[in-house]
Amino acid sequence: RGRPSWFRVPAPSADVYSRYAEVRDSLSKLELNTVCEEAQCPNIGECWNGGTGTIMLLGDTCTRGCMFCAVNTDSKPPPPDPFEPFKTAEAVIQWGVDYIVMTSVDRDDLEDGGAQHF
């Protein structure tokens, strides 16, 4: 029988002029992370091309090992990038998207859990 038609999503656009490509390249240049990439979300192209941007704060490595999540885990991830808040602001301005979804990894290794970073 197979999967229902709504289960399949189109692949992210390979067009160099797509919003997907713009957001992906900007994240790379600004050294920012997104839960969409880290957690291998199948809807990444639909969201980014549709006017939603995503940024995951406090790095790409979580201190918890949730079985349902594909984000990297480590008990001692690298320290947060002190310039990440400024890079995030720059990305938001560059993208010109309709919505920004900001997520964060858990940082149990930091005394305040990363609150000072916010």
Short mmCIF file of N, CA, C and O in Angstrom, two decimals:
data_model
loop_
_atom_site.label_atom_id
_atom_site.label_comp_id
_atom_site.label_asym_id
_atom_site.label_seq_id
_atom_site.Cartn_x
_atom_site.Cartn_y
_atom_site.Cartn_z
N ARG A 1 0.83 -1.20 0.00
CA ARG A 1 0.00 0.00 0.00
C ARG A 1 0.87 1.25 0.00
O ARG A 1 0.58 2.20 -0.67
N GLY A 2 1.92 1.26 0.79
CA GLY A 2 2.83 2.40 0.80
C GLY A 2 2.37 3.52 1.73
O GLY A 2 1.37 3.43 2.42
N ARG A 3 3.11 4.60 1.70
CA ARG A 3 2.82 5.75 2.54
C ARG A 3 1.75 6.63 1.90
O ARG A 3 1.66 6.73 0.68
N PRO A 4 0.99 7.36 2.73
CA PRO A 4 -0.01 8.28 2.17
C PRO A 4 0.66 9.43 1.42
O PRO A 4 1.81 9.78 1.69
N SER A 5 -0.05 10.04 0.49
CA SER A 5 0.52 11.11 -0.35
C SER A 5 1.01 12.29 0.49
O SER A 5 2.01 12.92 0.15
N TRP A 6 0.33 12.62 1.59
CA TRP A 6 0.74 13.76 2.40
C TRP A 6 2.04 13.50 3.16
O TRP A 6 2.65 14.43 3.68
N PHE A 7 2.47 12.23 3.21
CA PHE A 7 3.68 11.88 3.94
C PHE A 7 4.93 12.33 3.19
O PHE A 7 5.96 12.60 3.78
N ARG A 8 4.83 12.46 1.91
CA ARG A 8 5.99 12.84 1.08
C ARG A 8 6.06 14.36 0.94
O ARG A 8 5.06 15.03 0.74
N VAL A 9 7.26 14.86 1.07
CA VAL A 9 7.47 16.29 0.88
C VAL A 9 8.49 16.48 -0.23
O VAL A 9 9.37 15.63 -0.43
N PRO A 10 8.39 17.58 -0.97
CA PRO A 10 9.36 17.81 -2.04
C PRO A 10 10.75 18.05 -1.47
O PRO A 10 10.90 18.59 -0.36
N ALA A 11 11.76 17.67 -2.21
CA ALA A 11 13.15 17.92 -1.80
C ALA A 11 13.40 19.42 -1.81
O ALA A 11 12.78 20.16 -2.57
N PRO A 12 14.32 19.89 -0.96
CA PRO A 12 14.66 21.32 -0.98
C PRO A 12 15.12 21.73 -2.38
O PRO A 12 15.74 20.95 -3.10
N SER A 13 14.79 22.94 -2.76
CA SER A 13 15.11 23.43 -4.08
C SER A 13 16.62 23.50 -4.30
O SER A 13 17.37 23.98 -3.46
N ALA A 14 17.04 23.02 -5.46
CA ALA A 14 18.45 23.11 -5.83
C ALA A 14 18.73 24.40 -6.59
O ALA A 14 19.87 24.70 -6.92
N ASP A 15 17.70 25.17 -6.87
CA ASP A 15 17.83 26.43 -7.58
C ASP A 15 18.66 27.39 -6.74
O ASP A 15 18.36 27.64 -5.57
N VAL A 16 19.72 27.94 -7.31
CA VAL A 16 20.60 28.83 -6.55
C VAL A 16 19.90 30.11 -6.13
O VAL A 16 20.38 30.83 -5.26
N TYR A 17 18.75 30.42 -6.72
CA TYR A 17 18.02 31.63 -6.38
C TYR A 17 16.88 31.36 -5.39
O TYR A 17 16.10 32.25 -5.08
N SER A 18 16.79 30.15 -4.89
CA SER A 18 15.71 29.82 -3.96
C SER A 18 16.02 30.42 -2.58
O SER A 18 17.17 30.65 -2.23
N ARG A 19 14.99 30.64 -1.82
CA ARG A 19 15.18 31.13 -0.46
C ARG A 19 15.89 30.08 0.38
O ARG A 19 16.67 30.39 1.27
N TYR A 20 15.63 28.80 0.08
CA TYR A 20 16.29 27.71 0.79
C TYR A 20 17.81 27.85 0.67
O TYR A 20 18.53 27.80 1.66
N ALA A 21 18.29 28.03 -0.55
CA ALA A 21 19.73 28.15 -0.78
C ALA A 21 20.29 29.38 -0.06
O ALA A 21 21.38 29.32 0.52
N GLU A 22 19.55 30.47 -0.08
CA GLU A 22 19.99 31.70 0.58
C GLU A 22 20.13 31.50 2.09
O GLU A 22 21.13 31.88 2.69
N VAL A 23 19.13 30.88 2.70
CA VAL A 23 19.17 30.65 4.15
C VAL A 23 20.29 29.67 4.50
O VAL A 23 21.07 29.91 5.43
N ARG A 24 20.40 28.58 3.75
CA ARG A 24 21.44 27.57 4.01
C ARG A 24 22.83 28.21 3.92
O ARG A 24 23.69 28.01 4.79
N ASP A 25 23.08 28.98 2.87
CA ASP A 25 24.39 29.60 2.68
C ASP A 25 24.69 30.63 3.76
O ASP A 25 25.82 30.74 4.24
N SER A 26 23.68 31.39 4.15
CA SER A 26 23.85 32.39 5.19
C SER A 26 24.19 31.74 6.53
O SER A 26 25.08 32.21 7.25
N LEU A 27 23.50 30.65 6.86
CA LEU A 27 23.80 29.93 8.10
C LEU A 27 25.25 29.47 8.12
O LEU A 27 25.94 29.58 9.13
N SER A 28 25.71 28.97 6.99
CA SER A 28 27.08 28.49 6.89
C SER A 28 28.09 29.64 7.06
O SER A 28 29.03 29.54 7.83
N LYS A 29 27.85 30.74 6.35
CA LYS A 29 28.77 31.88 6.41
C LYS A 29 28.82 32.50 7.81
O LYS A 29 29.88 32.92 8.26
N LEU A 30 27.66 32.56 8.47
CA LEU A 30 27.60 33.16 9.80
C LEU A 30 27.93 32.17 10.91
O LEU A 30 27.96 32.53 12.08
N GLU A 31 28.19 30.92 10.53
CA GLU A 31 28.50 29.86 11.49
C GLU A 31 27.39 29.71 12.53
O GLU A 31 27.64 29.62 13.73
N LEU A 32 26.13 29.69 12.03
CA LEU A 32 24.97 29.47 12.88
C LEU A 32 24.42 28.08 12.65
O LEU A 32 24.72 27.44 11.64
N ASN A 33 23.61 27.62 13.58
CA ASN A 33 23.03 26.28 13.50
C ASN A 33 21.51 26.39 13.45
O ASN A 33 20.94 27.40 13.85
N THR A 34 20.89 25.33 12.97
CA THR A 34 19.44 25.27 12.93
C THR A 34 18.99 23.87 13.25
O THR A 34 19.62 22.89 12.84
N VAL A 35 17.91 23.76 14.00
CA VAL A 35 17.38 22.44 14.35
C VAL A 35 16.94 21.70 13.09
O VAL A 35 16.99 20.48 13.05
N CYS A 36 16.56 22.43 12.07
CA CYS A 36 16.12 21.79 10.82
C CYS A 36 17.23 20.91 10.23
O CYS A 36 16.98 19.79 9.81
N GLU A 37 18.44 21.44 10.20
CA GLU A 37 19.57 20.67 9.67
C GLU A 37 20.05 19.64 10.68
O GLU A 37 20.27 18.48 10.33
N GLU A 38 20.24 20.07 11.92
CA GLU A 38 20.82 19.17 12.93
C GLU A 38 19.91 17.98 13.21
O GLU A 38 20.40 16.88 13.46
N ALA A 39 18.60 18.18 13.21
CA ALA A 39 17.67 17.10 13.50
C ALA A 39 17.16 16.42 12.24
O ALA A 39 16.28 15.58 12.29
N GLN A 40 17.71 16.81 11.09
CA GLN A 40 17.40 16.18 9.79
C GLN A 40 15.91 16.24 9.46
O GLN A 40 15.29 15.25 9.06
N CYS A 41 15.31 17.41 9.62
CA CYS A 41 13.89 17.59 9.36
C CYS A 41 13.59 17.45 7.87
O CYS A 41 14.23 18.10 7.04
N PRO A 42 12.62 16.64 7.51
CA PRO A 42 12.29 16.46 6.10
C PRO A 42 11.55 17.66 5.49
O PRO A 42 11.43 17.77 4.28
N ASN A 43 11.05 18.57 6.31
CA ASN A 43 10.28 19.72 5.82
C ASN A 43 11.12 20.98 5.65
O ASN A 43 10.58 22.05 5.43
N ILE A 44 12.42 20.85 5.71
CA ILE A 44 13.31 22.01 5.70
C ILE A 44 13.09 22.90 4.47
O ILE A 44 13.01 24.11 4.58
N GLY A 45 12.99 22.31 3.30
CA GLY A 45 12.80 23.10 2.08
C GLY A 45 11.48 23.83 2.07
O GLY A 45 11.41 25.00 1.67
N GLU A 46 10.45 23.18 2.51
CA GLU A 46 9.12 23.79 2.54
C GLU A 46 9.10 25.01 3.46
O GLU A 46 8.56 26.06 3.11
N CYS A 47 9.69 24.89 4.63
CA CYS A 47 9.71 26.00 5.58
C CYS A 47 10.56 27.16 5.08
O CYS A 47 10.12 28.31 5.04
N TRP A 48 11.80 26.86 4.71
CA TRP A 48 12.71 27.93 4.31
C TRP A 48 12.25 28.61 3.03
O TRP A 48 12.36 29.82 2.90
N ASN A 49 11.74 27.86 2.07
CA ASN A 49 11.23 28.48 0.84
C ASN A 49 9.93 29.22 1.10
O ASN A 49 9.59 30.15 0.36
N GLY A 50 9.21 28.84 2.14
CA GLY A 50 7.92 29.45 2.43
C GLY A 50 7.99 30.69 3.29
O GLY A 50 6.96 31.25 3.66
N GLY A 51 9.16 31.15 3.66
CA GLY A 51 9.28 32.40 4.41
C GLY A 51 9.53 32.24 5.89
O GLY A 51 9.39 33.19 6.65
N THR A 52 9.92 31.05 6.33
CA THR A 52 10.25 30.84 7.74
C THR A 52 11.74 30.54 7.86
O THR A 52 12.27 29.72 7.13
N GLY A 53 12.40 31.22 8.77
CA GLY A 53 13.80 30.95 9.05
C GLY A 53 13.93 30.33 10.43
O GLY A 53 13.09 30.56 11.30
N THR A 54 14.95 29.52 10.63
CA THR A 54 15.16 28.87 11.91
C THR A 54 16.60 29.01 12.36
O THR A 54 17.51 28.91 11.54
N ILE A 55 16.79 29.24 13.64
CA ILE A 55 18.13 29.32 14.22
C ILE A 55 18.10 28.57 15.55
O ILE A 55 17.18 28.71 16.34
N MET A 56 19.13 27.74 15.76
CA MET A 56 19.27 27.01 17.02
C MET A 56 20.42 27.63 17.80
O MET A 56 21.56 27.65 17.33
N LEU A 57 20.10 28.14 18.96
CA LEU A 57 21.08 28.86 19.78
C LEU A 57 21.89 27.93 20.67
O LEU A 57 21.49 26.80 20.93
N LEU A 58 23.01 28.42 21.12
CA LEU A 58 23.94 27.73 22.03
C LEU A 58 24.70 26.59 21.37
O LEU A 58 25.13 25.65 22.03
N GLY A 59 24.85 26.64 20.07
CA GLY A 59 25.65 25.64 19.36
C GLY A 59 24.83 24.54 18.74
O GLY A 59 23.60 24.61 18.67
N ASP A 60 25.53 23.50 18.28
CA ASP A 60 24.86 22.39 17.58
C ASP A 60 24.88 21.10 18.40
O ASP A 60 24.49 20.05 17.90
N THR A 61 25.32 21.19 19.65
CA THR A 61 25.46 19.99 20.47
C THR A 61 24.71 20.14 21.78
O THR A 61 24.93 21.10 22.53
N CYS A 62 23.83 19.20 22.06
CA CYS A 62 22.98 19.20 23.25
C CYS A 62 23.62 18.30 24.32
O CYS A 62 24.33 17.35 24.00
N THR A 63 23.36 18.62 25.58
CA THR A 63 23.92 17.79 26.65
C THR A 63 23.00 16.65 27.04
O THR A 63 23.34 15.85 27.90
N ARG A 64 21.84 16.58 26.42
CA ARG A 64 20.91 15.48 26.72
C ARG A 64 20.86 14.54 25.52
O ARG A 64 21.04 14.96 24.39
N GLY A 65 20.59 13.30 25.75
CA GLY A 65 20.56 12.30 24.68
C GLY A 65 19.16 11.76 24.44
O GLY A 65 18.96 10.56 24.57
N CYS A 66 18.24 12.62 24.12
CA CYS A 66 16.85 12.17 23.90
C CYS A 66 16.81 11.19 22.74
O CYS A 66 17.36 11.44 21.68
N MET A 67 16.15 10.09 22.96
CA MET A 67 16.12 9.00 21.97
C MET A 67 15.40 9.40 20.68
O MET A 67 15.66 8.82 19.63
N PHE A 68 14.50 10.36 20.73
CA PHE A 68 13.72 10.75 19.57
C PHE A 68 14.39 11.83 18.73
O PHE A 68 13.89 12.21 17.68
N CYS A 69 15.53 12.35 19.18
CA CYS A 69 16.14 13.52 18.55
C CYS A 69 17.45 13.17 17.85
O CYS A 69 18.24 12.38 18.36
N ALA A 70 17.69 13.79 16.70
CA ALA A 70 18.90 13.52 15.93
C ALA A 70 20.00 14.57 16.16
O ALA A 70 21.05 14.50 15.53
N VAL A 71 19.77 15.53 17.06
CA VAL A 71 20.79 16.55 17.34
C VAL A 71 21.97 15.88 18.05
O VAL A 71 21.80 15.01 18.89
N ASN A 72 23.19 16.33 17.71
CA ASN A 72 24.40 15.80 18.35
C ASN A 72 24.32 15.96 19.86
O ASN A 72 23.80 16.96 20.35
N THR A 73 24.89 15.00 20.57
CA THR A 73 24.93 15.09 22.03
C THR A 73 26.35 14.88 22.55
O THR A 73 27.15 14.16 21.94
N ASP A 74 26.64 15.53 23.66
CA ASP A 74 27.94 15.40 24.32
C ASP A 74 27.78 15.99 25.72
O ASP A 74 27.08 16.99 25.89
N SER A 75 28.44 15.42 26.69
CA SER A 75 28.34 15.95 28.05
C SER A 75 29.14 17.24 28.22
O SER A 75 28.88 18.02 29.12
N LYS A 76 30.10 17.48 27.34
CA LYS A 76 30.93 18.70 27.40
C LYS A 76 31.05 19.32 26.00
O LYS A 76 32.12 19.25 25.37
N PRO A 77 29.98 19.94 25.49
CA PRO A 77 30.09 20.58 24.18
C PRO A 77 30.97 21.82 24.23
O PRO A 77 31.29 22.31 25.33
N PRO A 78 31.37 22.33 23.07
CA PRO A 78 32.17 23.55 23.06
C PRO A 78 31.42 24.71 23.72
O PRO A 78 30.19 24.71 23.76
N PRO A 79 32.15 25.69 24.23
CA PRO A 79 31.47 26.84 24.85
C PRO A 79 30.63 27.60 23.82
O PRO A 79 30.95 27.57 22.62
N PRO A 80 29.58 28.27 24.27
CA PRO A 80 28.77 29.06 23.33
C PRO A 80 29.59 30.15 22.66
O PRO A 80 30.50 30.72 23.26
N ASP A 81 29.26 30.44 21.42
CA ASP A 81 29.92 31.50 20.67
C ASP A 81 29.42 32.85 21.20
O ASP A 81 28.23 33.14 21.11
N PRO A 82 30.31 33.67 21.77
CA PRO A 82 29.85 34.94 22.35
C PRO A 82 29.27 35.90 21.30
O PRO A 82 28.55 36.83 21.64
N PHE A 83 29.57 35.66 20.02
CA PHE A 83 29.06 36.52 18.95
C PHE A 83 27.77 35.97 18.32
O PHE A 83 27.21 36.59 17.42
N GLU A 84 27.31 34.81 18.79
CA GLU A 84 26.11 34.21 18.21
C GLU A 84 24.90 35.14 18.24
O GLU A 84 24.17 35.21 17.24
N PRO A 85 24.62 35.87 19.32
CA PRO A 85 23.47 36.79 19.30
C PRO A 85 23.57 37.83 18.18
O PRO A 85 22.57 38.16 17.54
N PHE A 86 24.77 38.34 17.93
CA PHE A 86 24.96 39.33 16.87
C PHE A 86 24.83 38.70 15.48
O PHE A 86 24.24 39.29 14.58
N LYS A 87 25.35 37.49 15.33
CA LYS A 87 25.22 36.77 14.06
C LYS A 87 23.75 36.44 13.79
O LYS A 87 23.29 36.48 12.65
N THR A 88 23.02 36.10 14.85
CA THR A 88 21.59 35.81 14.72
C THR A 88 20.85 37.04 14.23
O THR A 88 20.02 36.96 13.31
N ALA A 89 21.13 38.19 14.81
CA ALA A 89 20.49 39.44 14.39
C ALA A 89 20.81 39.74 12.93
O ALA A 89 19.93 40.15 12.16
N GLU A 90 22.05 39.51 12.53
CA GLU A 90 22.45 39.75 11.15
C GLU A 90 21.70 38.83 10.19
O GLU A 90 21.23 39.25 9.14
N ALA A 91 21.55 37.57 10.58
CA ALA A 91 20.82 36.61 9.74
C ALA A 91 19.37 37.03 9.56
O ALA A 91 18.83 37.00 8.45
N VAL A 92 18.73 37.44 10.63
CA VAL A 92 17.33 37.85 10.57
C VAL A 92 17.16 39.02 9.60
O VAL A 92 16.24 39.05 8.78
N ILE A 93 18.07 39.97 9.65
CA ILE A 93 18.01 41.12 8.75
C ILE A 93 18.25 40.69 7.31
O ILE A 93 17.54 41.09 6.40
N GLN A 94 19.26 39.86 7.07
CA GLN A 94 19.61 39.40 5.72
C GLN A 94 18.48 38.62 5.05
O GLN A 94 18.21 38.82 3.88
N TRP A 95 17.87 37.73 5.79
CA TRP A 95 16.91 36.80 5.19
C TRP A 95 15.62 37.48 4.73
O TRP A 95 15.04 37.06 3.75
N GLY A 96 15.16 38.47 5.46
CA GLY A 96 13.90 39.10 5.08
C GLY A 96 12.73 38.11 5.09
O GLY A 96 11.84 38.20 4.25
N VAL A 97 12.75 37.17 6.00
CA VAL A 97 11.69 36.15 6.07
C VAL A 97 10.49 36.67 6.85
O VAL A 97 10.56 37.71 7.51
N ASP A 98 9.39 35.93 6.77
CA ASP A 98 8.17 36.33 7.47
C ASP A 98 8.20 35.95 8.94
O ASP A 98 7.62 36.64 9.78
N TYR A 99 8.86 34.84 9.26
CA TYR A 99 8.89 34.32 10.63
C TYR A 99 10.28 33.79 10.94
O TYR A 99 10.96 33.25 10.07
N ILE A 100 10.66 33.89 12.20
CA ILE A 100 11.90 33.29 12.68
C ILE A 100 11.52 32.38 13.84
O ILE A 100 10.85 32.80 14.79
N VAL A 101 11.94 31.13 13.77
CA VAL A 101 11.74 30.18 14.86
C VAL A 101 13.10 29.99 15.52
O VAL A 101 14.05 29.54 14.87
N MET A 102 13.19 30.37 16.78
CA MET A 102 14.45 30.23 17.50
C MET A 102 14.31 29.10 18.51
O MET A 102 13.41 29.11 19.33
N THR A 103 15.21 28.15 18.39
CA THR A 103 15.25 27.02 19.31
C THR A 103 16.60 27.02 20.00
O THR A 103 17.46 27.83 19.69
N SER A 104 16.79 26.10 20.91
CA SER A 104 18.04 26.03 21.64
C SER A 104 18.31 24.58 22.04
O SER A 104 17.38 23.84 22.33
N VAL A 105 19.56 24.23 22.07
CA VAL A 105 19.96 22.96 22.66
C VAL A 105 19.92 23.13 24.18
O VAL A 105 19.94 24.24 24.69
N ASP A 106 19.86 22.02 24.90
CA ASP A 106 19.99 22.06 26.36
C ASP A 106 21.48 22.11 26.69
O ASP A 106 22.28 21.40 26.08
N ARG A 107 21.84 22.95 27.64
CA ARG A 107 23.23 23.08 28.04
C ARG A 107 23.36 22.87 29.54
O ARG A 107 23.58 23.78 30.32
N ASP A 108 23.21 21.61 29.95
CA ASP A 108 23.34 21.25 31.36
C ASP A 108 24.76 21.43 31.88
O ASP A 108 24.99 21.42 33.09
N ASP A 109 25.72 21.59 30.97
CA ASP A 109 27.12 21.78 31.37
C ASP A 109 27.38 23.21 31.84
O ASP A 109 28.39 23.47 32.48
N LEU A 110 26.49 24.14 31.55
CA LEU A 110 26.65 25.52 31.96
C LEU A 110 25.89 25.76 33.26
O LEU A 110 24.76 25.28 33.41
N GLU A 111 26.48 26.50 34.16
CA GLU A 111 25.87 26.72 35.48
C GLU A 111 24.44 27.27 35.38
O GLU A 111 23.55 26.85 36.12
N ASP A 112 24.22 28.19 34.44
CA ASP A 112 22.89 28.77 34.29
C ASP A 112 22.10 28.15 33.14
O ASP A 112 21.05 28.68 32.75
N GLY A 113 22.60 27.05 32.59
CA GLY A 113 21.91 26.39 31.49
C GLY A 113 21.95 27.17 30.19
O GLY A 113 21.27 26.83 29.23
N GLY A 114 22.75 28.23 30.16
CA GLY A 114 22.86 29.07 28.97
C GLY A 114 22.01 30.32 29.02
O GLY A 114 21.95 31.07 28.05
N ALA A 115 21.34 30.58 30.13
CA ALA A 115 20.44 31.72 30.25
C ALA A 115 21.16 33.05 29.98
O ALA A 115 20.61 33.94 29.34
N GLN A 116 22.39 33.18 30.45
CA GLN A 116 23.14 34.44 30.25
C GLN A 116 23.33 34.72 28.76
O GLN A 116 23.36 35.88 28.34
N HIS A 117 23.44 33.69 27.98
CA HIS A 117 23.63 33.83 26.53
C HIS A 117 22.44 34.51 25.88
O HIS A 117 22.58 35.26 24.93
N PHE A 118 21.24 34.22 26.42
CA PHE A 118 20.03 34.82 25.88
C PHE A 118 19.92 36.27 26.28
O PHE A 118 19.35 37.07 25.65
#
